[in-house]
Amino acid sequence: MPIIAPSLLSANFLQLEKDCNMLNESQADWFHLDVMDGRFVPNISFGPMIVEFISKATTKVCDVHLMIEEPEKYAEQFKNAGANILTVHLEACKHLHRNIQQIKSLGMKAGVAINPHTPVSLLEDILYDIDLVCLMSVNPGFGGQKFIPQTIEKIKQLKTMCVQKNLKTYIEIDGGVTLDNADSIIKAGANVLVAGNTVFKASNPINAIAELKSK
Ligand code: DX5
Ligand code: ZN
């Protein structure tokens, strides 16, 4: 069964507590929290303060996706805010290996996200050091975009790399995941599904999560 990580970016921020409680009662495994700085991506979302409020409202895993430049400046703040997994973008890091070591030394699991144009082969030498790869299946910055179909091939390539290296890395797919494409995403080798609109724009989010979970 896949790990389901609803993205709170699509939640209603005027009733965050209600949405957190809904997720707490659902089959969601992780809370996916999208941090955007208006520099690495053309949008600004929220920072450690909101992450802290959310992490205190759940006992589930807080999976923090940093779409920011110079993530090393903020890793400790996100740890203190309750992040369990901290994912940085390969494209945003000059010294990715150093950043990963920092995240792990702070006691969090470490993830690397890659944009749709970045080849999976660039992960070859960092794969041994990380817990999670986040394959962006849309260009990062906004919820509610359309899944880029070439991602399926990238999932297969990454899965093969992990099997060859005997690694149990989480393969997380982020962007445009729906009830219709979830099957093929999982079949290709992914084991973590991020879902924003599919969950929060559903008439019954709890059911939408259960359906994703049953894939
Ligand atoms: C996009 C974010 C995603 C986004 C997913 O930059 O990283 O996590 O919220 O939203 P949906 O599932 O609506 O594409
Ligand atoms: Zn994300």
mmCIF file of C-alpha atoms and ligand atoms in Angstrom:
data_model
loop_
_atom_site.group_PDB
_atom_site.id
_atom_site.type_symbol
_atom_site.label_atom_id
_atom_site.label_comp_id
_atom_site.label_asym_id
_atom_site.label_seq_id
_atom_site.Cartn_x
_atom_site.Cartn_y
_atom_site.Cartn_z
ATOM 1 C CA MET A 1 0.000 0.000 0.000
ATOM 2 C CA PRO A 2 1.332 3.467 -0.826
ATOM 3 C CA ILE A 3 2.064 6.123 1.762
ATOM 4 C CA ILE A 4 -0.428 8.967 1.331
ATOM 5 C CA ALA A 5 0.851 12.473 1.987
ATOM 6 C CA PRO A 6 -1.846 15.134 1.517
ATOM 7 C CA SER A 7 -0.404 18.548 0.681
ATOM 8 C CA LEU A 8 -1.723 21.203 3.053
ATOM 9 C CA LEU A 9 -1.019 23.831 0.389
ATOM 10 C CA SER A 10 -4.553 23.141 -0.839
ATOM 11 C CA ALA A 11 -6.068 23.291 2.666
ATOM 12 C CA ASN A 12 -8.253 26.143 3.852
ATOM 13 C CA PHE A 13 -5.871 28.268 5.938
ATOM 14 C CA LEU A 14 -8.766 29.978 7.717
ATOM 15 C CA GLN A 15 -9.697 26.619 9.154
ATOM 16 C CA LEU A 16 -6.347 24.872 9.328
ATOM 17 C CA GLU A 17 -7.159 23.138 12.593
ATOM 18 C CA LYS A 18 -10.286 21.609 11.086
ATOM 19 C CA ASP A 19 -8.334 20.357 8.072
ATOM 20 C CA CYS A 20 -5.584 18.944 10.316
ATOM 21 C CA ASN A 21 -8.206 17.105 12.383
ATOM 22 C CA MET A 22 -9.774 15.733 9.233
ATOM 23 C CA LEU A 23 -6.372 14.386 8.127
ATOM 24 C CA ASN A 24 -5.759 12.997 11.615
ATOM 25 C CA GLU A 25 -8.937 10.955 11.337
ATOM 26 C CA SER A 26 -8.176 9.832 7.789
ATOM 27 C CA GLN A 27 -5.852 7.146 6.453
ATOM 28 C CA ALA A 28 -3.285 9.809 5.545
ATOM 29 C CA ASP A 29 0.194 8.727 6.622
ATOM 30 C CA TRP A 30 2.159 11.957 6.322
ATOM 31 C CA PHE A 31 1.406 15.682 6.257
ATOM 32 C CA HIS A 32 3.151 17.167 3.195
ATOM 33 C CA LEU A 33 4.105 20.801 3.874
ATOM 34 C CA ASP A 34 5.196 22.951 0.922
ATOM 35 C CA VAL A 35 7.514 25.824 1.792
ATOM 36 C CA MET A 36 8.089 28.368 -1.008
ATOM 37 C CA ASP A 37 10.312 31.434 -0.963
ATOM 38 C CA GLY A 38 9.346 33.412 -4.078
ATOM 39 C CA ARG A 39 12.917 32.975 -5.359
ATOM 40 C CA PHE A 40 13.413 29.305 -6.150
ATOM 41 C CA VAL A 41 9.768 29.128 -7.223
ATOM 42 C CA PRO A 42 7.439 31.918 -8.365
ATOM 43 C CA ASN A 43 5.195 31.699 -5.304
ATOM 44 C CA ILE A 44 5.413 32.302 -1.560
ATOM 45 C CA SER A 45 3.621 29.951 0.835
ATOM 46 C CA PHE A 46 4.562 29.666 4.503
ATOM 47 C CA GLY A 47 7.555 29.132 6.760
ATOM 48 C CA PRO A 48 8.580 27.503 10.040
ATOM 49 C CA MET A 49 5.911 29.261 12.107
ATOM 50 C CA ILE A 50 3.033 27.600 10.253
ATOM 51 C CA VAL A 51 4.913 24.286 10.119
ATOM 52 C CA GLU A 52 5.156 24.432 13.903
ATOM 53 C CA PHE A 53 1.416 25.048 14.346
ATOM 54 C CA ILE A 54 0.638 22.149 12.036
ATOM 55 C CA SER A 55 3.162 19.742 13.562
ATOM 56 C CA LYS A 56 1.651 20.408 16.976
ATOM 57 C CA ALA A 57 -1.793 19.546 15.613
ATOM 58 C CA THR A 58 -0.819 16.032 14.547
ATOM 59 C CA THR A 59 1.150 12.969 15.563
ATOM 60 C CA LYS A 60 1.611 11.966 11.922
ATOM 61 C CA VAL A 61 4.905 12.403 10.087
ATOM 62 C CA CYS A 62 5.603 15.975 8.945
ATOM 63 C CA ASP A 63 7.132 15.775 5.489
ATOM 64 C CA VAL A 64 8.486 19.246 4.735
ATOM 65 C CA HIS A 65 9.242 20.061 1.091
ATOM 66 C CA LEU A 66 11.521 23.091 0.858
ATOM 67 C CA MET A 67 11.217 24.932 -2.436
ATOM 68 C CA ILE A 68 13.708 27.537 -1.287
ATOM 69 C CA GLU A 69 17.216 28.714 -2.046
ATOM 70 C CA GLU A 70 19.945 28.312 0.582
ATOM 71 C CA PRO A 71 17.954 25.706 2.550
ATOM 72 C CA GLU A 72 20.941 25.214 4.866
ATOM 73 C CA LYS A 73 20.100 28.542 6.497
ATOM 74 C CA TYR A 74 16.723 27.254 7.661
ATOM 75 C CA ALA A 75 17.181 23.512 8.298
ATOM 76 C CA GLU A 76 17.515 23.955 12.054
ATOM 77 C CA GLN A 77 14.420 26.157 12.248
ATOM 78 C CA PHE A 78 12.397 23.494 10.473
ATOM 79 C CA LYS A 79 13.733 20.824 12.801
ATOM 80 C CA ASN A 80 12.633 22.948 15.761
ATOM 81 C CA ALA A 81 9.272 23.473 14.073
ATOM 82 C CA GLY A 82 8.665 19.706 14.094
ATOM 83 C CA ALA A 83 9.790 18.507 10.651
ATOM 84 C CA ASN A 84 10.450 14.753 10.530
ATOM 85 C CA ILE A 85 11.523 14.612 6.897
ATOM 86 C CA LEU A 86 13.237 17.589 5.262
ATOM 87 C CA THR A 87 13.469 17.613 1.473
ATOM 88 C CA VAL A 88 15.633 20.082 -0.441
ATOM 89 C CA HIS A 89 15.801 20.660 -4.184
ATOM 90 C CA LEU A 90 18.862 19.434 -6.037
ATOM 91 C CA GLU A 91 18.585 22.539 -8.229
ATOM 92 C CA ALA A 92 18.708 24.830 -5.161
ATOM 93 C CA CYS A 93 21.822 23.340 -3.561
ATOM 94 C CA LYS A 94 25.427 24.134 -4.479
ATOM 95 C CA HIS A 95 26.636 21.618 -1.914
ATOM 96 C CA LEU A 96 23.891 19.048 -1.831
ATOM 97 C CA HIS A 97 25.921 16.414 0.016
ATOM 98 C CA ARG A 98 26.791 18.887 2.767
ATOM 99 C CA ASN A 99 23.145 19.933 3.080
ATOM 100 C CA ILE A 100 22.053 16.305 3.394
ATOM 101 C CA GLN A 101 24.623 15.682 6.123
ATOM 102 C CA GLN A 102 23.332 18.742 7.968
ATOM 103 C CA ILE A 103 19.713 17.548 7.809
ATOM 104 C CA LYS A 104 20.686 14.104 9.093
ATOM 105 C CA SER A 105 22.876 15.478 11.853
ATOM 106 C CA LEU A 106 19.871 17.508 13.030
ATOM 107 C CA GLY A 107 18.010 14.203 13.430
ATOM 108 C CA MET A 108 15.646 14.380 10.458
ATOM 109 C CA LYS A 109 15.226 12.089 7.488
ATOM 110 C CA ALA A 110 16.671 13.680 4.361
ATOM 111 C CA GLY A 111 15.044 13.970 0.950
ATOM 112 C CA VAL A 112 16.085 15.342 -2.420
ATOM 113 C CA ALA A 113 13.512 16.722 -4.862
ATOM 114 C CA ILE A 114 14.138 17.096 -8.576
ATOM 115 C CA ASN A 115 12.253 19.244 -11.059
ATOM 116 C CA PRO A 116 10.630 17.770 -14.174
ATOM 117 C CA HIS A 117 13.612 18.746 -16.371
ATOM 118 C CA THR A 118 16.252 17.220 -14.091
ATOM 119 C CA PRO A 119 17.368 13.691 -15.011
ATOM 120 C CA VAL A 120 17.171 10.931 -12.429
ATOM 121 C CA SER A 121 20.792 10.010 -13.257
ATOM 122 C CA LEU A 122 21.967 13.101 -11.322
ATOM 123 C CA LEU A 123 20.880 11.305 -8.138
ATOM 124 C CA GLU A 124 23.313 8.435 -8.726
ATOM 125 C CA ASP A 125 25.930 9.589 -6.190
ATOM 126 C CA ILE A 126 23.644 11.022 -3.507
ATOM 127 C CA LEU A 127 21.207 8.113 -3.403
ATOM 128 C CA TYR A 128 23.153 6.207 -0.735
ATOM 129 C CA ASP A 129 22.896 9.155 1.649
ATOM 130 C CA ILE A 130 19.206 9.979 1.447
ATOM 131 C CA ASP A 131 15.945 8.521 2.685
ATOM 132 C CA LEU A 132 13.615 9.946 0.053
ATOM 133 C CA VAL A 133 13.537 11.169 -3.527
ATOM 134 C CA CYS A 134 10.716 13.515 -4.465
ATOM 135 C CA LEU A 135 10.103 13.414 -8.202
ATOM 136 C CA MET A 136 8.249 16.571 -9.197
ATOM 137 C CA SER A 137 5.545 15.667 -11.658
ATOM 138 C CA VAL A 138 4.652 19.350 -12.190
ATOM 139 C CA ASN A 139 6.820 22.455 -12.144
ATOM 140 C CA PRO A 140 6.975 23.389 -8.469
ATOM 141 C CA GLY A 141 5.198 26.440 -7.147
ATOM 142 C CA PHE A 142 1.483 25.774 -7.333
ATOM 143 C CA GLY A 143 -1.083 23.138 -6.503
ATOM 144 C CA GLY A 144 -3.691 21.972 -8.977
ATOM 145 C CA GLN A 145 -1.458 21.512 -12.050
ATOM 146 C CA LYS A 146 -1.567 18.711 -14.585
ATOM 147 C CA PHE A 147 0.628 15.618 -14.130
ATOM 148 C CA ILE A 148 3.561 15.519 -16.588
ATOM 149 C CA PRO A 149 3.365 12.028 -18.179
ATOM 150 C CA GLN A 150 7.152 11.601 -18.690
ATOM 151 C CA THR A 151 7.386 11.256 -14.907
ATOM 152 C CA ILE A 152 6.286 7.622 -15.254
ATOM 153 C CA GLU A 153 9.515 6.791 -17.100
ATOM 154 C CA LYS A 154 11.549 8.627 -14.442
ATOM 155 C CA ILE A 155 9.877 6.610 -11.680
ATOM 156 C CA LYS A 156 10.860 3.385 -13.449
ATOM 157 C CA GLN A 157 14.464 4.561 -13.868
ATOM 158 C CA LEU A 158 14.710 5.581 -10.224
ATOM 159 C CA LYS A 159 13.146 2.335 -9.022
ATOM 160 C CA THR A 160 15.697 0.371 -11.069
ATOM 161 C CA MET A 161 18.551 2.424 -9.589
ATOM 162 C CA CYS A 162 17.295 1.771 -6.055
ATOM 163 C CA VAL A 163 16.898 -1.965 -6.670
ATOM 164 C CA GLN A 164 20.389 -2.203 -8.202
ATOM 165 C CA LYS A 165 21.889 -0.442 -5.204
ATOM 166 C CA ASN A 166 19.729 -2.450 -2.808
ATOM 167 C CA LEU A 167 18.239 0.725 -1.322
ATOM 168 C CA LYS A 168 14.797 1.129 0.240
ATOM 169 C CA THR A 169 14.529 4.808 -0.637
ATOM 170 C CA TYR A 170 11.073 6.371 -0.552
ATOM 171 C CA ILE A 171 10.009 7.329 -4.065
ATOM 172 C CA GLU A 172 7.595 10.225 -3.660
ATOM 173 C CA ILE A 173 5.581 11.707 -6.510
ATOM 174 C CA ASP A 174 4.495 15.298 -6.137
ATOM 175 C CA GLY A 175 2.099 17.170 -8.385
ATOM 176 C CA GLY A 176 -1.055 16.331 -10.311
ATOM 177 C CA VAL A 177 -1.649 12.972 -8.606
ATOM 178 C CA THR A 178 -5.273 11.915 -9.126
ATOM 179 C CA LEU A 179 -7.472 8.898 -8.486
ATOM 180 C CA ASP A 180 -7.075 8.127 -12.199
ATOM 181 C CA ASN A 181 -3.281 8.189 -12.505
ATOM 182 C CA ALA A 182 -2.364 6.833 -9.054
ATOM 183 C CA ASP A 183 -2.431 3.223 -10.266
ATOM 184 C CA SER A 184 0.124 3.765 -13.019
ATOM 185 C CA ILE A 185 2.324 5.841 -10.703
ATOM 186 C CA ILE A 186 2.435 3.033 -8.149
ATOM 187 C CA LYS A 187 2.890 0.365 -10.795
ATOM 188 C CA ALA A 188 5.935 2.246 -12.075
ATOM 189 C CA GLY A 189 7.537 1.946 -8.615
ATOM 190 C CA ALA A 190 6.497 4.927 -6.483
ATOM 191 C CA ASN A 191 5.552 4.336 -2.856
ATOM 192 C CA VAL A 192 4.621 7.828 -1.616
ATOM 193 C CA LEU A 193 1.816 9.852 -3.196
ATOM 194 C CA VAL A 194 1.494 13.558 -2.484
ATOM 195 C CA ALA A 195 -1.987 14.877 -3.208
ATOM 196 C CA GLY A 196 -3.253 18.425 -2.796
ATOM 197 C CA ASN A 197 -6.270 19.125 -4.941
ATOM 198 C CA THR A 198 -7.294 15.479 -5.202
ATOM 199 C CA VAL A 199 -7.800 15.483 -1.436
ATOM 200 C CA PHE A 200 -8.877 19.013 -0.545
ATOM 201 C CA LYS A 201 -11.088 19.716 -3.548
ATOM 202 C CA ALA A 202 -12.877 16.372 -3.198
ATOM 203 C CA SER A 203 -16.452 16.450 -1.919
ATOM 204 C CA ASN A 204 -15.336 13.894 0.664
ATOM 205 C CA PRO A 205 -11.588 14.228 1.402
ATOM 206 C CA ILE A 206 -11.577 11.263 3.815
ATOM 207 C CA ASN A 207 -12.922 9.018 1.056
ATOM 208 C CA ALA A 208 -10.484 10.420 -1.500
ATOM 209 C CA ILE A 209 -7.591 9.558 0.850
ATOM 210 C CA ALA A 210 -9.017 6.063 1.426
ATOM 211 C CA GLU A 211 -9.285 5.547 -2.317
ATOM 212 C CA LEU A 212 -5.687 6.618 -2.888
ATOM 213 C CA LYS A 213 -4.597 4.346 -0.049
ATOM 214 C CA SER A 214 -6.373 1.366 -1.609
ATOM 215 C CA LYS A 215 -4.429 1.688 -4.881
HETATM 216 C C1 DX5 B 1 3.834 21.987 -5.862
HETATM 217 C C2 DX5 B 1 3.845 21.339 -4.503
HETATM 218 C C3 DX5 B 1 2.890 20.216 -4.393
HETATM 219 C C4 DX5 B 1 1.451 20.611 -4.588
HETATM 220 C C5 DX5 B 1 0.670 19.398 -5.007
HETATM 221 O O1 DX5 B 1 4.884 22.861 -5.976
HETATM 222 O O2 DX5 B 1 5.136 20.827 -4.213
HETATM 223 O O3 DX5 B 1 3.062 19.516 -3.184
HETATM 224 O O4 DX5 B 1 0.874 21.183 -3.458
HETATM 225 O O5 DX5 B 1 -0.626 19.794 -5.301
HETATM 226 P P1 DX5 B 1 -1.526 18.974 -6.336
HETATM 227 O O6 DX5 B 1 -1.660 17.589 -5.807
HETATM 228 O O7 DX5 B 1 -2.820 19.729 -6.327
HETATM 229 O O8 DX5 B 1 -0.837 19.014 -7.667
HETATM 230 ZN ZN ZN B 2 5.387 19.398 -2.464
#
